[in-house]
Short mmCIF file of C-alpha atoms in Angstrom, two decimals:
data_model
loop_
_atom_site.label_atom_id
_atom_site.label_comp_id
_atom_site.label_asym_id
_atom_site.label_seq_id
_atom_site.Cartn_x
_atom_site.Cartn_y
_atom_site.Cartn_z
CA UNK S 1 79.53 99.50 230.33
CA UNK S 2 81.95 97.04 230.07
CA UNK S 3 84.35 95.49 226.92
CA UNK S 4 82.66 92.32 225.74
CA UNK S 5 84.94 89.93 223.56
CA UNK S 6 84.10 87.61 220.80
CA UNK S 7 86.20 85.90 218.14
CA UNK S 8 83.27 86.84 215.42
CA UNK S 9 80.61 89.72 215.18
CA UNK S 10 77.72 89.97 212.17
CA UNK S 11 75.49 92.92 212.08
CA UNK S 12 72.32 92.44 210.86
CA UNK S 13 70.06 89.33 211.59
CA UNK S 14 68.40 89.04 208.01
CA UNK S 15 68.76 86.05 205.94
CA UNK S 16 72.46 86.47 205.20
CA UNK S 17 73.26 87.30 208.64
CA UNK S 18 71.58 84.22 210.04
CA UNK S 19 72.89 81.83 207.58
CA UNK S 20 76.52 82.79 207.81
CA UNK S 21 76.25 82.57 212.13
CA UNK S 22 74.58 78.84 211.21
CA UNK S 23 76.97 77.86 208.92
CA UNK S 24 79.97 79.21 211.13
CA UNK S 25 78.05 76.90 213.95
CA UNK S 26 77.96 74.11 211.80
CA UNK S 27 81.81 74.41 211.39
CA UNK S 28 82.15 74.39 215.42
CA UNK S 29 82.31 78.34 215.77
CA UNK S 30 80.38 80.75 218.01
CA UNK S 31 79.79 84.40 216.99
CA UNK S 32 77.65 86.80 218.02
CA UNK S 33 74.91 88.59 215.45
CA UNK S 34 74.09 92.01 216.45
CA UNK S 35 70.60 92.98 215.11
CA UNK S 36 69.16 96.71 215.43
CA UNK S 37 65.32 95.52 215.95
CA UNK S 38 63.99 94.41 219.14
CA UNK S 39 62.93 90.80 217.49
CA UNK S 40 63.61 88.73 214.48
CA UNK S 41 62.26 90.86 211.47
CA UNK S 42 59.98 89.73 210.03
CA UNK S 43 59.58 92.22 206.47
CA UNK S 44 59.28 91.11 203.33
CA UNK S 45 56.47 88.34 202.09
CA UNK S 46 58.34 85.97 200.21
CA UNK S 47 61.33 84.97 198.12
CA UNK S 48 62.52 83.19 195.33
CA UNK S 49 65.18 80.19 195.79
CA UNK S 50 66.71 79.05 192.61
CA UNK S 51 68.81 75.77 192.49
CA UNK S 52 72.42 77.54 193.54
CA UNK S 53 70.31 78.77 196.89
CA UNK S 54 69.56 75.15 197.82
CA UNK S 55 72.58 74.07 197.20
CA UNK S 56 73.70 76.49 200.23
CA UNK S 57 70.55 75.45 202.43
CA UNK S 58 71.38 71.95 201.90
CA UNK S 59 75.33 72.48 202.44
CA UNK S 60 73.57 74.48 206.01
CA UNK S 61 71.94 71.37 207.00
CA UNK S 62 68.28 73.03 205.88
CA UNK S 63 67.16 72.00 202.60
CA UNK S 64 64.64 69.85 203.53
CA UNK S 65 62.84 70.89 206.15
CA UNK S 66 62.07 74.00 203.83
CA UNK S 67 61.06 72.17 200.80
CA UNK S 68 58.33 70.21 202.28
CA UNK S 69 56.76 73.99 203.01
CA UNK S 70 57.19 74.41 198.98
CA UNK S 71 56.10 73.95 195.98
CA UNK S 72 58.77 72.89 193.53
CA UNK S 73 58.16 75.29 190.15
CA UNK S 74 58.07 73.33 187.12
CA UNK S 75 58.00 75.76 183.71
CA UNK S 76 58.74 79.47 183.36
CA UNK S 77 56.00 80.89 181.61
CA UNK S 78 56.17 84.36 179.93
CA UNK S 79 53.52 86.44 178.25
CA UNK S 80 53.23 90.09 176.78
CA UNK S 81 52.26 92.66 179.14
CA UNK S 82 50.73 94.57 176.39
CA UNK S 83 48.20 91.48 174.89
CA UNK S 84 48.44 88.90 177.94
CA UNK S 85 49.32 86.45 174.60
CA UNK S 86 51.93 83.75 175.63
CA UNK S 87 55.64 84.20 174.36
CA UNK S 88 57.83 81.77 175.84
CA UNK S 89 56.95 78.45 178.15
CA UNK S 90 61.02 77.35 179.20
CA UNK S 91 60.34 73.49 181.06
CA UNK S 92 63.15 73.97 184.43
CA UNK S 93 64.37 70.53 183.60
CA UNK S 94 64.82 70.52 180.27
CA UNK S 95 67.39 72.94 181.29
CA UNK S 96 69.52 70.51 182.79
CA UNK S 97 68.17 67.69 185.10
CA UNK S 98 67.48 67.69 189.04
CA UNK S 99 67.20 72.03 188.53
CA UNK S 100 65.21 73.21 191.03
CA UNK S 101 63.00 76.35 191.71
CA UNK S 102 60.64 77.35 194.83
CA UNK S 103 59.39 80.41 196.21
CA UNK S 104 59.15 80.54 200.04
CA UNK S 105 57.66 82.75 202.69
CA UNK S 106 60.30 85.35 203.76
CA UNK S 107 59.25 84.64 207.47
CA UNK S 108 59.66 80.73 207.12
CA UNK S 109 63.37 81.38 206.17
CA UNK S 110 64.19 83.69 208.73
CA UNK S 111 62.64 81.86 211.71
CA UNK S 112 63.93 78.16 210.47
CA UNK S 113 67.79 79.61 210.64
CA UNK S 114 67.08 81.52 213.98
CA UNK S 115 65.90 77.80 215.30
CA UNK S 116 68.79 75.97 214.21
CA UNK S 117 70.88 78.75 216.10
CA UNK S 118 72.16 78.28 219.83
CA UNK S 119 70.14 80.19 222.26
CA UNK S 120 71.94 83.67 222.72
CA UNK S 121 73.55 83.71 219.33
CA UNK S 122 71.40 87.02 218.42
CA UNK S 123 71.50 90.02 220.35
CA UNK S 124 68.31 92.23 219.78
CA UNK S 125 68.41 96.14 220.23
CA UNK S 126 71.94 96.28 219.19
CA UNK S 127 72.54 99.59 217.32
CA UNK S 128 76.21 99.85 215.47
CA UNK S 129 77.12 103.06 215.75
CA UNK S 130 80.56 103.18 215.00
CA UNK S 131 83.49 100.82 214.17
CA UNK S 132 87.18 101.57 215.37
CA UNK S 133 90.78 99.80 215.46
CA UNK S 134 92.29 98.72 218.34
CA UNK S 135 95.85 97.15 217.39
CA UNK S 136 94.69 93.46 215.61
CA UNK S 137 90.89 93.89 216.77
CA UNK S 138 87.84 95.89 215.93
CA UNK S 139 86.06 97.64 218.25
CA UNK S 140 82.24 97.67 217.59
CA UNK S 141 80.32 100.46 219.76
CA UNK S 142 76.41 100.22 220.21
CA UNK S 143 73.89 103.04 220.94
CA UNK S 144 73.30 101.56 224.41
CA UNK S 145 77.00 102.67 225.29
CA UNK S 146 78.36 98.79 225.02
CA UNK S 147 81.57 97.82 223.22
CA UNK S 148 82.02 94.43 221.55
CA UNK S 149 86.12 93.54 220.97
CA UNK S 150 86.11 91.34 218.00
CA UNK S 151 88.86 89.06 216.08
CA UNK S 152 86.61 88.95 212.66
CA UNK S 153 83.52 91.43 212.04
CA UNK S 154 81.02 90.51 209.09
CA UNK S 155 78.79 92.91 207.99
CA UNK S 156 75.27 91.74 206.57
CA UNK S 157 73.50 94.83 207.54
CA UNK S 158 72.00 95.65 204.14
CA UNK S 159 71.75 98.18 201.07
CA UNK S 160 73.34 101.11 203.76
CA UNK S 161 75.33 98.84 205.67
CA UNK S 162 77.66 100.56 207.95
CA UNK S 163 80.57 98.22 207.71
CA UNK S 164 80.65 98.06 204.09
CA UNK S 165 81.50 102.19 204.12
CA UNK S 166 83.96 101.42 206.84
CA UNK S 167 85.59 99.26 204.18
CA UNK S 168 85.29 102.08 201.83
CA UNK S 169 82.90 100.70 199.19
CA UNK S 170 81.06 103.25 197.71
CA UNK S 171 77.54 104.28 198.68
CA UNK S 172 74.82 102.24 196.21
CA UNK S 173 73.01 104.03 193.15
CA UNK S 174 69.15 104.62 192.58
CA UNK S 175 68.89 101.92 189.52
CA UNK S 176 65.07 104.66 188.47
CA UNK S 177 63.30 101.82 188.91
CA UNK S 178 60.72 100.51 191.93
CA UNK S 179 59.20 97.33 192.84
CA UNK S 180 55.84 96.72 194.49
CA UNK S 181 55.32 93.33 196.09
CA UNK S 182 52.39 91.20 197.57
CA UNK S 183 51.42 88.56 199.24
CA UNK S 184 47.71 86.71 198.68
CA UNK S 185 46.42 84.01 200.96
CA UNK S 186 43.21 81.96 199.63
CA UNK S 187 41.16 80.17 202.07
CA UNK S 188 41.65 76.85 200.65
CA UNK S 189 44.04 76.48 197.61
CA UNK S 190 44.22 78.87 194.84
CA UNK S 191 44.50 76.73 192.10
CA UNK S 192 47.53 77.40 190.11
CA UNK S 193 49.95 74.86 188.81
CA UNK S 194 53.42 75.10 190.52
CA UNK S 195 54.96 77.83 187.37
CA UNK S 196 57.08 80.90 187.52
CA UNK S 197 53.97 83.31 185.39
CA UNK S 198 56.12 86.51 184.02
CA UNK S 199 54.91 89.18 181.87
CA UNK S 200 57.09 91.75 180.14
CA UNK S 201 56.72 95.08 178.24
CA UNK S 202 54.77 98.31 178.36
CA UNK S 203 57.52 99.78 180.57
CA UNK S 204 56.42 96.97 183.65
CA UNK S 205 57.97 93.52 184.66
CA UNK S 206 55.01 91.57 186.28
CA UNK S 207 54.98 88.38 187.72
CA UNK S 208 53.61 85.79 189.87
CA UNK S 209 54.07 82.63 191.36
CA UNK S 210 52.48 80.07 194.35
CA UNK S 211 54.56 79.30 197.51
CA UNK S 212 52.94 76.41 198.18
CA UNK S 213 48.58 75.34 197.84
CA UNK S 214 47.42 78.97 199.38
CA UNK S 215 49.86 81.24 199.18
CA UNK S 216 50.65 83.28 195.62
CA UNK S 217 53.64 85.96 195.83
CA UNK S 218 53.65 88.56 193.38
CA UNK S 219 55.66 91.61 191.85
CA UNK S 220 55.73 94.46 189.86
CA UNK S 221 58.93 96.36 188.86
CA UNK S 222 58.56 99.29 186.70
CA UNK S 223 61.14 101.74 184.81
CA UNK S 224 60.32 105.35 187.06
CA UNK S 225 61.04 107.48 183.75
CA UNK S 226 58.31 105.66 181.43
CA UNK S 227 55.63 105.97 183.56
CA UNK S 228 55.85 109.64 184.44
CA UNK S 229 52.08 110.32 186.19
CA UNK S 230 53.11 107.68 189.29
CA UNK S 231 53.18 109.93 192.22
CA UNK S 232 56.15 109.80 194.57
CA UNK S 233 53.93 110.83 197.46
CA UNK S 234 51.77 107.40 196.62
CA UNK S 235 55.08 105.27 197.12
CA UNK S 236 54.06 103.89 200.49
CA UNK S 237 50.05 104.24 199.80
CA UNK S 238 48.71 100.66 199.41
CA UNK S 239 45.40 101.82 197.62
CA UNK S 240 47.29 103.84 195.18
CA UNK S 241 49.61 101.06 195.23
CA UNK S 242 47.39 98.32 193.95
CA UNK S 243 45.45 100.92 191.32
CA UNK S 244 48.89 101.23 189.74
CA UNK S 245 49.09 97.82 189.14
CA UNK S 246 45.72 97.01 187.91
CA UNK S 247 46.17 99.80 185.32
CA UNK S 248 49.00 98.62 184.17
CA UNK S 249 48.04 94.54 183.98
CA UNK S 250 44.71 95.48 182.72
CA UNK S 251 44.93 93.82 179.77
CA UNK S 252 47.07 90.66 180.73
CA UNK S 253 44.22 88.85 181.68
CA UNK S 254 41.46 88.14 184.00
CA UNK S 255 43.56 86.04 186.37
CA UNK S 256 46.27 88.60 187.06
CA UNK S 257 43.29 91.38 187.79
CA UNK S 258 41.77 88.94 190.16
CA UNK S 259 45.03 88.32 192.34
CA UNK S 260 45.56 91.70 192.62
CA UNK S 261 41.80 92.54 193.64
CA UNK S 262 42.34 89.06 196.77
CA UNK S 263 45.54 91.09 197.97
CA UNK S 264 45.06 93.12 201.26
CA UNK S 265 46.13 96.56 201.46
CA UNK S 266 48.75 95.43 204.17
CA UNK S 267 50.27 92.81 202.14
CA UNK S 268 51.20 95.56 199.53
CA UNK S 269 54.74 97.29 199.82
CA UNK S 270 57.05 99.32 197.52
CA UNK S 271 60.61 100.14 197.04
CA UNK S 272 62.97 102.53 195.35
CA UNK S 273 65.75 99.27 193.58
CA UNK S 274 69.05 100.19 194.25
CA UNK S 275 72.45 98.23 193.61
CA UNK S 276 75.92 98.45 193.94
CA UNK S 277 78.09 99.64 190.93
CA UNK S 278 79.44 96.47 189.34
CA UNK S 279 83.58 97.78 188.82
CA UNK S 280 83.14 98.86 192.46
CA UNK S 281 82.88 95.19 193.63
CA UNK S 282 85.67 94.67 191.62
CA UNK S 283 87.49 97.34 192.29
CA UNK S 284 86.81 98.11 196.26
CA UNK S 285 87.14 96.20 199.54
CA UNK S 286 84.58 93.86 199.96
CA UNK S 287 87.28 92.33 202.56
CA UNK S 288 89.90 93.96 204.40
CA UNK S 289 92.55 92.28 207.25
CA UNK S 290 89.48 90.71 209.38
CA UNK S 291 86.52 92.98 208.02
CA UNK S 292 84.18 92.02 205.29
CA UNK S 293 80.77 91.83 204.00
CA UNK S 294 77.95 89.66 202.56
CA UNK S 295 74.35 89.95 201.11
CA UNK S 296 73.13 93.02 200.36
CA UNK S 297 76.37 94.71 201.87
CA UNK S 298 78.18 93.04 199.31
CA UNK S 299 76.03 92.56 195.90
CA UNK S 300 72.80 94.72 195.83
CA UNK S 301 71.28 94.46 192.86
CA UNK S 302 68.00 94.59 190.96
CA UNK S 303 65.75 91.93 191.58
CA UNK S 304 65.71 90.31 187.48
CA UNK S 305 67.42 87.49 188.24
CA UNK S 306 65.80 86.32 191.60
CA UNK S 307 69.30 86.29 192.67
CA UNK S 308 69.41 88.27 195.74
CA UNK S 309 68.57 85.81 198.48
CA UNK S 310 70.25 83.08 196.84
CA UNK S 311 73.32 84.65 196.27
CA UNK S 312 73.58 86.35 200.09
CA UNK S 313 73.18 82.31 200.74
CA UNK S 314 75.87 81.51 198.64
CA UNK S 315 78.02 83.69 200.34
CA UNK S 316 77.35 82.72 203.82
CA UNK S 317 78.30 78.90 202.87
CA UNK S 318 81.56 80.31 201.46
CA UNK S 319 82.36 82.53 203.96
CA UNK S 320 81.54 80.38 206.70
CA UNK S 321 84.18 77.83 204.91
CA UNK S 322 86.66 80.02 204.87
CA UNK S 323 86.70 81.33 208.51
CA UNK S 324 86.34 77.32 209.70
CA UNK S 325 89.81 77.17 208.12
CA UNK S 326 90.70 79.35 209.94
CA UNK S 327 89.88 78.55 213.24
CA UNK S 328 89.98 74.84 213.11
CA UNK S 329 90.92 72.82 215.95
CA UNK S 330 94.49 72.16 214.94
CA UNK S 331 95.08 75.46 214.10
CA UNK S 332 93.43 77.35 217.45
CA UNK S 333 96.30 78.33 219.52
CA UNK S 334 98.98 80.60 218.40
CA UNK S 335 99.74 84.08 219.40
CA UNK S 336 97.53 86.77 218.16
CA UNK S 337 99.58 87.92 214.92
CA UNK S 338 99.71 84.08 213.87
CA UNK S 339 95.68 84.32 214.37
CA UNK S 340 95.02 86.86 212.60
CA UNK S 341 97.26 85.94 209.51
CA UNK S 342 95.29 82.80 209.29
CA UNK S 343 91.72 85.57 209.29
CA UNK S 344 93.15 87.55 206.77
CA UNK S 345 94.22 84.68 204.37
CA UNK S 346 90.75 83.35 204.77
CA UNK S 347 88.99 86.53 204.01
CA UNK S 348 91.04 86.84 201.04
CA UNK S 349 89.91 83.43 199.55
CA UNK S 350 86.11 84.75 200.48
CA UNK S 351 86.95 88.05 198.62
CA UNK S 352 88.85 85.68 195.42
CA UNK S 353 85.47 83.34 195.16
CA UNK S 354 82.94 85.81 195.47
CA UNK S 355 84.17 89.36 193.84
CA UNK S 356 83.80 88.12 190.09
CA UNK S 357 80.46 85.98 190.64
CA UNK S 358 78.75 89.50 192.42
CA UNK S 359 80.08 91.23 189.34
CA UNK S 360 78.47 89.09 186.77
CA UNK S 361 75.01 89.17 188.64
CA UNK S 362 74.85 92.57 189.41
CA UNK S 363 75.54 93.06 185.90
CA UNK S 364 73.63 90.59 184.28
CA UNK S 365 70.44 91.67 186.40
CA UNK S 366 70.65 95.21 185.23
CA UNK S 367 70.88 94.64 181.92
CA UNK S 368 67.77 91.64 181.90
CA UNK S 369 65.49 94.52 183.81
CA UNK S 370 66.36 96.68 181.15
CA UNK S 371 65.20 94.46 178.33
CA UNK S 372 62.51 92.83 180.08
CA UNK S 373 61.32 96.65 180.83
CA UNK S 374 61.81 98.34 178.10
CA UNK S 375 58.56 100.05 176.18
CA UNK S 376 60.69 100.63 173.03
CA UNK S 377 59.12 99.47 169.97
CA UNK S 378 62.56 97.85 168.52
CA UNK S 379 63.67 96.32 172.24
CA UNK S 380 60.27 95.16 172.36
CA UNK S 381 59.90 92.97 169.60
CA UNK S 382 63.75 92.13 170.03
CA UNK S 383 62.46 90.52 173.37
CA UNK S 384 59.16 89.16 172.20
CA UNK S 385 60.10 87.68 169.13
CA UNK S 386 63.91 86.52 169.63
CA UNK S 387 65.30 87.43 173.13
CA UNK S 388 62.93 85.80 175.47
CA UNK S 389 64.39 82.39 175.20
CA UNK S 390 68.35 83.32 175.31
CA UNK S 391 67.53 85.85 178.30
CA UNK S 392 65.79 83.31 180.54
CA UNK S 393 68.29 80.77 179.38
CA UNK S 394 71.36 83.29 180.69
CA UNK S 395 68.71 83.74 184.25
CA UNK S 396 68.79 79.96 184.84
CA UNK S 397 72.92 79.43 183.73
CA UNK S 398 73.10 82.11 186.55
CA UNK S 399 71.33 79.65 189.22
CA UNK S 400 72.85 76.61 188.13
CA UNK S 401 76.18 77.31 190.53
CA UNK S 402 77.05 75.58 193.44
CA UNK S 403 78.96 77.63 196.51
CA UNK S 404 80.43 73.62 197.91
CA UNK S 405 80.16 72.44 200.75
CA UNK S 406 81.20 73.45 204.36
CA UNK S 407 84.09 71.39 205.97
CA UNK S 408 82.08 70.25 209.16
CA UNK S 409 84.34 69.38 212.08
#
């Protein structure tokens, strides 16, 4: 097969793939997004969007259209896993006014960016299979045989993503702990007011909240070492799955038991939470010459703060900034080394603004799992009795960022 050119390459058509080629379009540039799957993929149920992610969807021309398929969260209630009793009830906007908090349907995200895309931005079936030099470009070669020539390659192809261990980033780390997620539908509405419901303790993180009048997402994260009789061969068993949960929100209440009992086995899924060591963000290349990464090739991390999808969003806004500098209209002709200065400088900003914010929240989500976890008598009562409040006060100072705008044409 031929060599196919194209001034900008992403792999991986998840959320931060997709939003990074829409914000590059909004700043006037084409690129191409290679995705492995034969369609748009479609995995995961929902997601939760904390004021710093709509900041981004807004800044990608978005923000709207999604929030009248929401439910805008009012309160962050928390209880004890262990009694169900209620230990902290933080209002969103007493925290600081016009704060803002929604969970959304993975699937609504995903197809509203692929819509605001031009036609034949995403090329399906498209297997990266290895990545080479050739003088200023990058070569990207694709199980079919094909070869892509590119000035800039982005990789947002997730936890194992191929480009970030081109760049040299070290591989991510088992954080012992799993998360089970699931999705219930009610025929009509199911009730609840518009509240993020956590419960901590016991060794379990539990929590629940509505995407909009039928729709409730929920979670489960729990510490792998405390709770020694779970099964590895039940991982990916739904029925196991869901009697894990109910024995360990037994006693929360009568509520919790019954959205568990509404969820169908194939709305039920489970995986191993992994993340990227913190001083290895700092320390590696997360952007090299005209190379870098974003989302979960950049930042994994453990899912306490609710900052994964909103901070892959953050860094498509910034990164799509960045490159528009670079290939604005005043600046688009030039010989190739004057080019590629300009995508190197850029990257470097990209790698400046968003190296020390992935630090803090891989970080700070680690260490708010490991409280919020924790089935030690002292950590408990630390948490139930005096941490509560300054931990989900540090969870919301960690959404309450703004990435900036893009600088449309």
């Amino acid at each position: 097969m031929g060599e196919i050119r194209e001034d900008i390459v992403i792999v991986g058509a998840g959320i931060s793939g997709l939003a990074t080629a829409l914000g590059l379009h909004r700043e006037g540039l084409r690129c191409l997004v290679l995705e492995s799957s034969e369609c748009l993929r479609n995995t995961g149920f929902a997601l939760s969007l904390w004021t710093n992610a709509w900041r981004a969807l807004d800044a990608l021309g978005i923000g709207d259209h999604l929030r009248q398929h929401s439910l805008q969260n009012n309160e962050f209630q928390v209880f004890s896993a262990d009694s169900g009793l209620p230990t902290a009830s933080v209002p969103l906007q007493l925290h600081k006014k016009n704060f803002e908090s929604r969970c959304l349907r993975r699937k609504l995200v995903l197809e509203t960016l692929n819509k605001e895309l031009p036609q034949g931005t995403i090329r399906y079936s498209s297997k990266v299979v290895m990545i080479e030099e050739s003088g200023l470009f990058k070569l990207v070669h694709l199980s079919d045989g094909s070869v892509i020539k590119t000035k800039v390659l982005i990789g947002c192809d997730g936890v194992n993503s191929m480009v970030a261990k081109w760049l040299g980033l070290q591989s991510v780390v088992d954080s012992k702990r799993s998360a089970i997620r699931g999705f219930v539908e009610y025929p009509e509405t199911h009730g609840y007011e518009p509240k993020f419901y956590a419960f901590f303790g016991g060794g379990v993180r539990f929590g629940f909240l509505p995407c909009d009048e039928k729709g409730l997402y929920w979670f489960c994260t729990y510490n792998q070492s405390s709770i020694p009789h779970c099964d590895q061969r039940d991982e990916h068993n739904p029925i196991k799955l869901k009697e894990f949960v109910l024995s360990k929100t037994r006693d929360v209440s009568k509520e919790v038991t019954e959205i568990l009992e509404r969820t169908p086995l194939d709305f039920i899924s489970n995986a191993r939470l992994k993340l990227r060591l913190p001083w290895n963000v700092l320390l590696g290349d997360i952007a090299r010459d005209n190379v870098c990464v974003a989302g979960d090739a950049l930042h994994p991390m453990t899912p306490d703060l609710g900052q994964g999808g909103c901070s892959a969003l953050e860094d498509s806004v910034v990164l799509a900034r960045c490159l528009g500098r670079a290939f604005s209209e005043n600046q688009r002709d030039g010989d190739d080394g004057e080019v590629f200065t300009r995508i190197k400088e850029s990257l470097e900003r990209y790698k400046k603004e968003r190296r020390w914010r992935s630090f803090v929240l891989i970080s700070t989500a680690y260490l708010m799992g490991f409280i919020q976890e924790s089935n030690s008598k002292v950590i408990s009562y630390l948490r139930d009795n005096f941490l509560v409040h300054y931990t989900l006060r540090i969870a919301l100072s960690m959404a309450d960022f703004d990435c900036g705008k893009l600088l449309l044409p």
